XYZ file of C-alpha atoms in Angstrom:
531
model
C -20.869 5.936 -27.165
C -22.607 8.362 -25.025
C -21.875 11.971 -25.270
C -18.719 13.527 -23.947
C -18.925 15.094 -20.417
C -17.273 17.998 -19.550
C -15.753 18.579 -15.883
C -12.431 20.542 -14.543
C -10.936 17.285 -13.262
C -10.694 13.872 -13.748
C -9.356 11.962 -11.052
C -8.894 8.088 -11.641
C -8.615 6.228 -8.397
C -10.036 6.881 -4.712
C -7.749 5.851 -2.427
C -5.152 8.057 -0.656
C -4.081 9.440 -4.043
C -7.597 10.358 -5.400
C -9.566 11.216 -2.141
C -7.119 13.794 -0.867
C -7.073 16.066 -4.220
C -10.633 15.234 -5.275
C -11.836 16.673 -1.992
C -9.414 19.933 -1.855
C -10.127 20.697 -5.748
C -14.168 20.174 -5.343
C -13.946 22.244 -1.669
C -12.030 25.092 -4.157
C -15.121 25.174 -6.655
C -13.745 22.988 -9.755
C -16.268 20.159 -11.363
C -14.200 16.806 -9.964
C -14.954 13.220 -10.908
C -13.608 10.444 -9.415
C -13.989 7.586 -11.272
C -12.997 3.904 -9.325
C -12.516 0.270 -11.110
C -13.908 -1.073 -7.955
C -16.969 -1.231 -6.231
C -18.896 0.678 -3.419
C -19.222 -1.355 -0.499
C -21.095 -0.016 2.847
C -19.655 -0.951 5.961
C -22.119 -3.446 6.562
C -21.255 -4.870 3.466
C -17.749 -6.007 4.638
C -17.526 -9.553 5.618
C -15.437 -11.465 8.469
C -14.843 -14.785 7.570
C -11.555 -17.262 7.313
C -13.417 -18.609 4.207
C -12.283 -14.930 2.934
C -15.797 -13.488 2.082
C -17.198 -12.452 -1.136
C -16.795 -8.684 -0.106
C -13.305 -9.285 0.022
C -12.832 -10.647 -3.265
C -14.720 -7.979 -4.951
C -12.562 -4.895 -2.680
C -9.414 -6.622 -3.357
C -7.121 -6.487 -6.967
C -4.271 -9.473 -6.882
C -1.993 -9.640 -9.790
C 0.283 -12.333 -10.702
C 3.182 -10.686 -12.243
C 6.818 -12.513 -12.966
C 8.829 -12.765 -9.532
C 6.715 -9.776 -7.995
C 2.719 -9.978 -7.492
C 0.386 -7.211 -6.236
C -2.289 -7.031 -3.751
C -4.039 -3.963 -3.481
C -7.393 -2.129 -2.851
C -10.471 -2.084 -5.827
C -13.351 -0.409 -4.574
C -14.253 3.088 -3.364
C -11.453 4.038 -0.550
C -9.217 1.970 -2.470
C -6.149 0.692 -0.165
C -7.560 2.588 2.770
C -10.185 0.291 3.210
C -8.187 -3.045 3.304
C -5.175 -1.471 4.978
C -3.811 -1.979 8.469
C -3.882 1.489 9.239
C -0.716 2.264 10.374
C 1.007 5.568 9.656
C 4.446 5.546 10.666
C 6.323 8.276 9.160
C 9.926 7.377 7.711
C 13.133 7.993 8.635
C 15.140 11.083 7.396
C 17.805 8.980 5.555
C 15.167 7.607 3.141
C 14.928 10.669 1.566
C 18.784 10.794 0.837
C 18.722 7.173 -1.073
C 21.015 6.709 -4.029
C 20.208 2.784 -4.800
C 21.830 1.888 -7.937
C 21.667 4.901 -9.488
C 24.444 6.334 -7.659
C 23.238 9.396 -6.767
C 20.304 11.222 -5.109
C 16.837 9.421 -6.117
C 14.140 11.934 -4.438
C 13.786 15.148 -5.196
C 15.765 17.894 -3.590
C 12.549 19.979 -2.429
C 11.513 16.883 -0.729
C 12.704 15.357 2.777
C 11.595 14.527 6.052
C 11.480 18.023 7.461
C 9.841 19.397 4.110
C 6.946 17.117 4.520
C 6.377 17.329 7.975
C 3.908 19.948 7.402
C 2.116 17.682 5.231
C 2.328 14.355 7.634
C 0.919 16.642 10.392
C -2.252 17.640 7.908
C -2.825 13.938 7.404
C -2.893 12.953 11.100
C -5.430 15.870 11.521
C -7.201 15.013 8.482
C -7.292 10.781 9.323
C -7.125 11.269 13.421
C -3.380 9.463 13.547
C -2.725 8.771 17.113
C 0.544 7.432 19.015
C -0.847 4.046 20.670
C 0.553 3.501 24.010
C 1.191 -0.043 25.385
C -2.361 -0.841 27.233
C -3.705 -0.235 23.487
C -1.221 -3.487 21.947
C -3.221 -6.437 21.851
C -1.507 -9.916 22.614
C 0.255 -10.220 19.611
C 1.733 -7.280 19.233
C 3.154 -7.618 23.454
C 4.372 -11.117 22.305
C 6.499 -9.448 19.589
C 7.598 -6.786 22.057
C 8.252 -9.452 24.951
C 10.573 -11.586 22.708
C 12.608 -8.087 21.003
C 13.030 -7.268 25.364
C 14.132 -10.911 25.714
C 16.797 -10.416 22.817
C 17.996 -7.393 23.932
C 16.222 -5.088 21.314
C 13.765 -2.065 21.594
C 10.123 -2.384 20.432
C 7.392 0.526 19.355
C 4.165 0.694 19.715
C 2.990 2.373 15.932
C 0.884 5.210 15.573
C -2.172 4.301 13.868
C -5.801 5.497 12.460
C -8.093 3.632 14.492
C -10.553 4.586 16.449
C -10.229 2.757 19.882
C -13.129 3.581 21.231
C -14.994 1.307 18.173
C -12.723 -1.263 18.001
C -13.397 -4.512 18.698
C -10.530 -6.376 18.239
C -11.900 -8.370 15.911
C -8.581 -8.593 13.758
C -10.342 -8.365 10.353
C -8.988 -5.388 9.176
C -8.016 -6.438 5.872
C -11.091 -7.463 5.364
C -12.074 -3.757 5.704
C -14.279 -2.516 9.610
C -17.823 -2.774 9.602
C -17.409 -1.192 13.282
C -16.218 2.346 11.265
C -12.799 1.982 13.936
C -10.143 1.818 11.212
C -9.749 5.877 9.671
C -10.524 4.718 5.847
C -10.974 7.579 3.562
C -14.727 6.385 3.190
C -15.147 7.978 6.594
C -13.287 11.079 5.307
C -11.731 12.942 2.748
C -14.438 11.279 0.314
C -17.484 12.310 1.890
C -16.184 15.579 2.344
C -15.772 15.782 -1.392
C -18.859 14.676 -2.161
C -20.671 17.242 -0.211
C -18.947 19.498 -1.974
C -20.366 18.551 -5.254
C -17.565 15.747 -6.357
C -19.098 12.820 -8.012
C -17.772 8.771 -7.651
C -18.621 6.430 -9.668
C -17.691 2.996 -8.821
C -17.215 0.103 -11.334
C -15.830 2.676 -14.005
C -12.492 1.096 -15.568
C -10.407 3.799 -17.273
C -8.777 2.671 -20.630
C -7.079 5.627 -21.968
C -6.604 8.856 -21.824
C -6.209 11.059 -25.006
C -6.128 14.730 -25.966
C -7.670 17.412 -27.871
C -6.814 20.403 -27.900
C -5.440 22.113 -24.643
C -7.273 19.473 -22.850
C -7.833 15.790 -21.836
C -10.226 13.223 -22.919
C -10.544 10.320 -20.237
C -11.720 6.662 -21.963
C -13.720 4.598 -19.460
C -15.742 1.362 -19.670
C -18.309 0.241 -16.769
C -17.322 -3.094 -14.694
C -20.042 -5.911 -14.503
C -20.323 -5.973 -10.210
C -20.082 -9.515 -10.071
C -17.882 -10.480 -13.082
C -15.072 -8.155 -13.320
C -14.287 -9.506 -16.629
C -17.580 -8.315 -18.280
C -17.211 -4.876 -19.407
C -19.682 -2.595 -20.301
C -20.883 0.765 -21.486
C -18.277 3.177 -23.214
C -17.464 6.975 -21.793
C -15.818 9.717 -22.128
C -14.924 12.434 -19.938
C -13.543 15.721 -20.952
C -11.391 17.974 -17.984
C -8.523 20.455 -18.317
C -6.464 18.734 -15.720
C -6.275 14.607 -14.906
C -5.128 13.020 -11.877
C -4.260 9.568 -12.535
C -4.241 7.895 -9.045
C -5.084 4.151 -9.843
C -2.248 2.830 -7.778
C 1.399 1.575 -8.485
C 0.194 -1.431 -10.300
C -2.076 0.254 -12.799
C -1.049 3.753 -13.043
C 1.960 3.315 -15.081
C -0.607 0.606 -17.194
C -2.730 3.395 -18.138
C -0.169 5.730 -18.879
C 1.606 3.047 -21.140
C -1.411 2.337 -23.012
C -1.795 5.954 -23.764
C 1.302 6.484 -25.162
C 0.413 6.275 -29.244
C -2.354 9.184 -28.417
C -0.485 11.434 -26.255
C 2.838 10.833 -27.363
C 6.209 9.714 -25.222
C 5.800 9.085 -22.174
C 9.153 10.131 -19.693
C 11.461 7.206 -19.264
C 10.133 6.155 -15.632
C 6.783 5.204 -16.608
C 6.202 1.899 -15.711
C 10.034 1.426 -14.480
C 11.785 1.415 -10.941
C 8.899 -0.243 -9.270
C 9.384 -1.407 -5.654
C 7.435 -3.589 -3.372
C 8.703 -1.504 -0.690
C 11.234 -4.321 0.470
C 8.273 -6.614 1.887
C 8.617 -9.521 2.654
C 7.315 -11.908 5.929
C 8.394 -14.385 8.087
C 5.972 -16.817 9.907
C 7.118 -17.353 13.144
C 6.288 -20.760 15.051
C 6.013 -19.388 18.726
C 6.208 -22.418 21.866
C 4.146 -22.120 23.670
C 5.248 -23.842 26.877
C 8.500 -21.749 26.546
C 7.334 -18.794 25.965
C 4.559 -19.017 29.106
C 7.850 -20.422 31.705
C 10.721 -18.139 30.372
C 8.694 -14.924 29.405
C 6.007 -15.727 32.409
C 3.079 -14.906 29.824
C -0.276 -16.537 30.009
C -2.215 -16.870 26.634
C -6.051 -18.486 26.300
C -6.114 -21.889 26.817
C -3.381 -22.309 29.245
C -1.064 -21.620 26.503
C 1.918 -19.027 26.030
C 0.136 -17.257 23.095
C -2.674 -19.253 21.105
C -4.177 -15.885 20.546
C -3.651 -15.903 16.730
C -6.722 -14.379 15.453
C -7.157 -12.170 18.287
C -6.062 -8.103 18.154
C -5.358 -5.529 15.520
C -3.049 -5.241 12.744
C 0.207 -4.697 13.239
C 0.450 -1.940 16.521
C 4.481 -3.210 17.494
C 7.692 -2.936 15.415
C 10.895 -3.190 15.957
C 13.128 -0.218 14.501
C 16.565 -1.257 16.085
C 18.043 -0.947 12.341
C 16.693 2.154 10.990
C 19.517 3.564 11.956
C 21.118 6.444 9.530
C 24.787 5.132 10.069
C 23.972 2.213 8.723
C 25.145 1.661 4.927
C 21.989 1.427 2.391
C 20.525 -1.931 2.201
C 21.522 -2.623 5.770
C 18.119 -0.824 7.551
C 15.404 -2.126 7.870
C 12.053 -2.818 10.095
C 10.212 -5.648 11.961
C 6.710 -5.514 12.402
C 4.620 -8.007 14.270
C 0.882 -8.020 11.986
C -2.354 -10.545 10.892
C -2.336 -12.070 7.497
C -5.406 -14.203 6.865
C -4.278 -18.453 7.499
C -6.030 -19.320 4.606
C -2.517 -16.881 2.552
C -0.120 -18.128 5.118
C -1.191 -21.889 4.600
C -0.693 -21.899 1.194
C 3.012 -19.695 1.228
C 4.698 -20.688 4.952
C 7.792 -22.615 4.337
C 8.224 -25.816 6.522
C 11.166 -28.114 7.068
C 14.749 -28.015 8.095
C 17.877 -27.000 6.268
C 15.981 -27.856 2.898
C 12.868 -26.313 3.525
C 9.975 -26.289 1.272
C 5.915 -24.866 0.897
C 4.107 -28.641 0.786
C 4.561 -31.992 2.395
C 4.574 -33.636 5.772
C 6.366 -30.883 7.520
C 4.228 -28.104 6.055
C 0.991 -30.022 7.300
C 2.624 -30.476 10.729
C 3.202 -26.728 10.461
C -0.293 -26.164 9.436
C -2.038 -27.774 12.189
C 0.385 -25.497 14.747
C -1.273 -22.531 13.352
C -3.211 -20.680 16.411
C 0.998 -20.567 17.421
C 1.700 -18.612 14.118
C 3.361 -15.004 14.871
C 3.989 -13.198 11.519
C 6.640 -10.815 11.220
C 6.575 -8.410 8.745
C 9.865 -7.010 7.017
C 10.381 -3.439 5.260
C 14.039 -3.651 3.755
C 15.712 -1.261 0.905
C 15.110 -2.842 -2.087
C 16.962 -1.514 -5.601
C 13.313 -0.285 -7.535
C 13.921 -3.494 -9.974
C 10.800 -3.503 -11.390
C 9.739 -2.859 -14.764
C 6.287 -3.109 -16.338
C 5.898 -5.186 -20.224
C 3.190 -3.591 -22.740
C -0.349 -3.230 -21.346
C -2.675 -5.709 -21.765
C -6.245 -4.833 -24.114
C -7.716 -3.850 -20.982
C -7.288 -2.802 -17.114
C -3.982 -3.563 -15.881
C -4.281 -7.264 -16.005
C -5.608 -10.534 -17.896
C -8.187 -11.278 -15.780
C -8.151 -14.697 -14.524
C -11.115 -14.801 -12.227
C -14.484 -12.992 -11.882
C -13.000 -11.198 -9.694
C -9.984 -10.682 -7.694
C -6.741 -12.525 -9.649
C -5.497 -11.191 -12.393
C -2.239 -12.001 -14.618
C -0.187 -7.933 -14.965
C 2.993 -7.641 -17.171
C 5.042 -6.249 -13.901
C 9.013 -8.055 -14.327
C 10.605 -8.141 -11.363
C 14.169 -9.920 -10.601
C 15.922 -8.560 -7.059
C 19.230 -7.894 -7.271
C 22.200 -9.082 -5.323
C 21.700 -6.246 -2.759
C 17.766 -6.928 -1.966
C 18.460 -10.129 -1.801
C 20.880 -9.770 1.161
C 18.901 -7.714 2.679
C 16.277 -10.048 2.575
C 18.316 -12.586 3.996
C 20.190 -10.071 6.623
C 16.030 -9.646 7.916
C 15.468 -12.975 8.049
C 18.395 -13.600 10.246
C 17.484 -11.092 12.403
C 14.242 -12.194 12.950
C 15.487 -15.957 13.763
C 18.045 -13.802 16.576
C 15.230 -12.719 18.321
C 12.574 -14.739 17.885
C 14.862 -18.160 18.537
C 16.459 -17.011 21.943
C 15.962 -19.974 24.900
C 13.943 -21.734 21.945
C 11.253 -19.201 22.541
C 10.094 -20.058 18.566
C 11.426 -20.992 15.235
C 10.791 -18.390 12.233
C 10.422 -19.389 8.781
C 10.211 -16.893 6.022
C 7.621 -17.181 3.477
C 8.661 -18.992 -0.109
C 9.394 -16.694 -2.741
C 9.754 -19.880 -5.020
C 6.104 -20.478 -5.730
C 4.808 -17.198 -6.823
C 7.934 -15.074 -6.551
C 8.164 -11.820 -3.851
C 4.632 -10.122 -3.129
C 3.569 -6.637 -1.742
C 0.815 -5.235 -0.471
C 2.693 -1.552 -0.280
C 3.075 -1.112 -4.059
C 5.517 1.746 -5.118
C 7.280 3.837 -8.093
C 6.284 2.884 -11.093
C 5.750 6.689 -11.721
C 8.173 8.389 -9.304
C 8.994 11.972 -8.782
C 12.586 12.816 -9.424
C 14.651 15.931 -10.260
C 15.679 14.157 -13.381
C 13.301 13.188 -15.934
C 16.046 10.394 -17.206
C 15.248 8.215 -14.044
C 11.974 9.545 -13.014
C 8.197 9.958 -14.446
C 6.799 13.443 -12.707
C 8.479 16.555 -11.405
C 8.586 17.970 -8.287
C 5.393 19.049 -8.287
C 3.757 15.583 -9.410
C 3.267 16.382 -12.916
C 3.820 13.919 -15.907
C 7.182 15.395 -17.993
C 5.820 16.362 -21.494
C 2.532 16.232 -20.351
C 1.110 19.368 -18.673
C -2.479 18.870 -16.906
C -1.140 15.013 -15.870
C -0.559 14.811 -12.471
C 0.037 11.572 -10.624
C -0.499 11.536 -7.131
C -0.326 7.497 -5.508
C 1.863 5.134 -4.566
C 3.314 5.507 -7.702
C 4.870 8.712 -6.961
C 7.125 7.631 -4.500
C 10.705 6.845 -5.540
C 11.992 4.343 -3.134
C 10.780 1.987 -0.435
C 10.208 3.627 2.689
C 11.586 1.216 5.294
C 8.299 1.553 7.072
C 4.562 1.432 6.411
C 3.661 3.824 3.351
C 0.226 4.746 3.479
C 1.235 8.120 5.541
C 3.567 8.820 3.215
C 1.378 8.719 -0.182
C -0.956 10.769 1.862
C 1.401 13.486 2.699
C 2.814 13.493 -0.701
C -1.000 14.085 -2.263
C -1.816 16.953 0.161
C 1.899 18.687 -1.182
C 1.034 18.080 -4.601
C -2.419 20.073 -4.159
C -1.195 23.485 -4.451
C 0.246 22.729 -7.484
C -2.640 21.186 -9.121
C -4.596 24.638 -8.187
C -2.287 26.277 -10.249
C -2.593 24.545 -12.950
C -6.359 25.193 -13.401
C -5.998 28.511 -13.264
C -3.449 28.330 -15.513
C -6.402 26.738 -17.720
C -8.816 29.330 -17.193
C -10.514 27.659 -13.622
C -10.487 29.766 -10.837
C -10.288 27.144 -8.469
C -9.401 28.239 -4.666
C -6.780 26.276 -2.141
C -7.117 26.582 1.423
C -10.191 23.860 2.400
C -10.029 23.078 6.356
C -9.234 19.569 7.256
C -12.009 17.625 6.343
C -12.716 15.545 9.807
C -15.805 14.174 10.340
């Protein structure tokens, strides 16, 4: 083992959660590391294929769990490089959910008008802007065509790209080699390195442990072609650690530092939510939709413009609606998802339908007709994370890419309806004068999925039902802050990439304090870092 390195902060992760403090804390004078399981791909790196390119398979982290699996970011920018890039900010009542638990879930310092400073810092910080309707591309008018047609309202949704760069090439998940899409690679992160902040990439964090009044971080280096292959040992010493490894591995790390550091609070690794996603493919006709909507896609068709715009830039918000009981709101959002997913996990068939057989390869070759329809519901935080496994937060399975995670997740009776009262919505609107016939993806063959992974470490007032205070910092654990997805107590009803964002710039100020606390005189007050 090489020797022990000693810095002010540790910060594990580099997407929204890591980039946002890592910059602030380096731009106030303290030592910062960031170190990221993932690689460091260049822009030019990033590859647009429907075979799915290798770049995507090494920036991406899918794990199989039981009824829930995960798809986030693994490489420098974490999620902000594969996202969609749009920041919506939630409704009010979100921050007034009760779920099962009967009674307030989020903190009472935090609601919609408390982080409103916050949102606005990020959409200086990223360059959010409100689209209007000559920026939709075709897929996204299609959507808003057919809510107009049912009688419903449709929104264009504020978003980080850059429109003067975009090509509407529709591979955003795939991450932009035009530099359109805001990632935090174009940033927050090179902001912090010119402030002295060092990343390493391909540096998996095992452990954390502590001696003394301070932390000990356990690493091991990631082969960068087989993610399996593990490498050097590390260890870095800091007086304050951010853990910021998203929802799916936070609480993994945490766990599997429990017998060094002692209990962890009770909502480590519990009340995970997939932030109510689930999506709908919806089989547009194209002759009806050309003679009753009068729209005219390529090839003389209605739409057959599948593969052609941005990520999702329309949704439909008719049901966030604060009157509403919980569980009843939700929101629609016309988006891209890659064929080669959709092939595998649209449903086909009539009454009895089903993911394989004749139907589904009828289905299949229909494809360029596809509209998918993404839903955010209110789903009950059901999930609950088993012991960690040896290593990382999965079994690998592959070199890279799929993994098998302990996450548990079983819906209950009230996310299940609302699942269900989606779908039905979406058939309403979509299925008016026959205008196309939505199927919603199986859950049977690999249970729910999310690519918005929340939670598993959520603030809360009460540290019986929650991980971190109000401030972000691990109960019991002073110097522990976690700052991701992970932090956020419910599903948002919307897109929650803004959120996470606005949550790490709050928790800032607080981190500050507890340097100095330690002995760091670190300074707060760094100007937005724009490029």
């Amino acid at each position: 083992m090489s020797a022990v390195e000693s810095v002010d902060v540790v910060v594990i992760g580099s997407g929204f959660g890591g980039a946002i403090p890592a910059y602030h804390l380096a731009a106030g004078g303290a030592r910062v590391v960031v170190l990221e399981r993932g690689p460091w791909l260049s822009s030019g790196e990033l590859e647009h294929s429907f075979k799915f390119g290798s770049s995507a398979t090494r920036a991406f982290d899918f794990t199989a769990g039981s009824g829930m699996s995960v798809l986030g970011g693994n490489c420098v920018g974490g999620g902000s490089v594969v996202y969609f890039a749009a920041m919506p900010r939630p409704p009010a009542f979100v921050f007034e959910r009760q779920g099962s638990l009967g009674r307030r879930i989020w903190p009472r310092a935090l609601s919609r008008e408390t982080l409103n400073p916050w949102y606005d810092r990020v959409t200086e910080s990223v360059q959010v802007e409100d689209a209007t309707w000559k920026d939709i591309s075709y897929g996204g008018g299609l959507w808003g065509a057919l809510c107009d047609h049912a009688g419903r309202t449709a929104n264009p949704l504020p978003s980080a790209v850059d429109g003067e760069k975009c090509v509407d090439c529709n591979w955003m998940m795939a991450g932009c080699r035009f530099d359109a899409k805001k990632s935090l690679t174009l940033n927050y992160l090179p902001a912090a390195v010119a402030h002295g902040a060092q990343i390493r990439p391909l540096h998996e964090v095992q452990q954390i442990t502590r001696e003394g009044q301070e932390y000990l971080v356990h690493f091991r280096t990631v082969d960068p072609v087989d993610y399996r292959v593990l490498g050097e040992e590390g260890t870095l010493r800091a007086a304050v650690v951010i853990v910021a490894a998203g929802a799916g591995a936070t609480p993994v790390i945490l766990q599997r530092s429990e017998p060094a550091l002692g209990a962890m609070p009770h909502g480590v690794g519990r009340y995970f939510s997939g932030n109510g996603e689930r999506l709908n493919v919806v089989e547009i006709d194209e002759e009806r939709v050309r003679s009753v909507l009068g729209l005219q896609g390529r090839n003389g068709g209605g739409y057959s413009a599948f593969q052609v715009g941005r990520g999702p830039v329309v949704a439909n918000w008719d049901k966030l609606d604060a009157a509403l009981p919980e569980f009843e709101r939700y929101s629609l959002e016309q988006l891209y998802f890659p064929p080669g997913l959709g092939t595998v996990l649209a449903r086909a068939g009539g009454p009895s339908p089903d993911w394989f057989g004749l139907d589904k390869k009828e289905l299949l070759a229909r494809w360029q007709s596809w509209l998918i329809i993404f839903e955010m519901i209110e789903d009950d935080n059901e999930g609950v994370f088993g012991p960690p496994p040896p290593t990382g937060n999965s079994v690998r399975l592959a070199q890279q890419t799929l993994g098998r995670g302990t996450l548990r997740y079983r819906p209950r009776p009230s996310t299940l309806a609302a699942w269900a009262r989606a779908d039905a919505d979406i058939s309403d609107i979509v299925g008016r004068d026959g205008l196309g016939v939505a199927r919603p993806w199986t859950n049977d063959l690999v249970g729910a999925y999310t690519v918005h992974p929340l939670s598993s470490c959520r603030v809360g007032d009460d540290p019986a039902t929650s991980a971190l205070d109000n401030g972000h910092e691990l109960y019991g654990h002073p110097g522990i802050f976690v700052t991701d997805g992970s932090a956020v107590p419910t599903a948002l009803t919307v897109n929650p990439s803004m959120t996470i964002a606005a949550m790490a710039e709050r928790a800032v100020p607080n981190i500050v304090r507890r340097l100095r606390e330690a002995g760091r005189p670190v300074r707060y007050g760094a100007p937005v870092p724009v490029p």
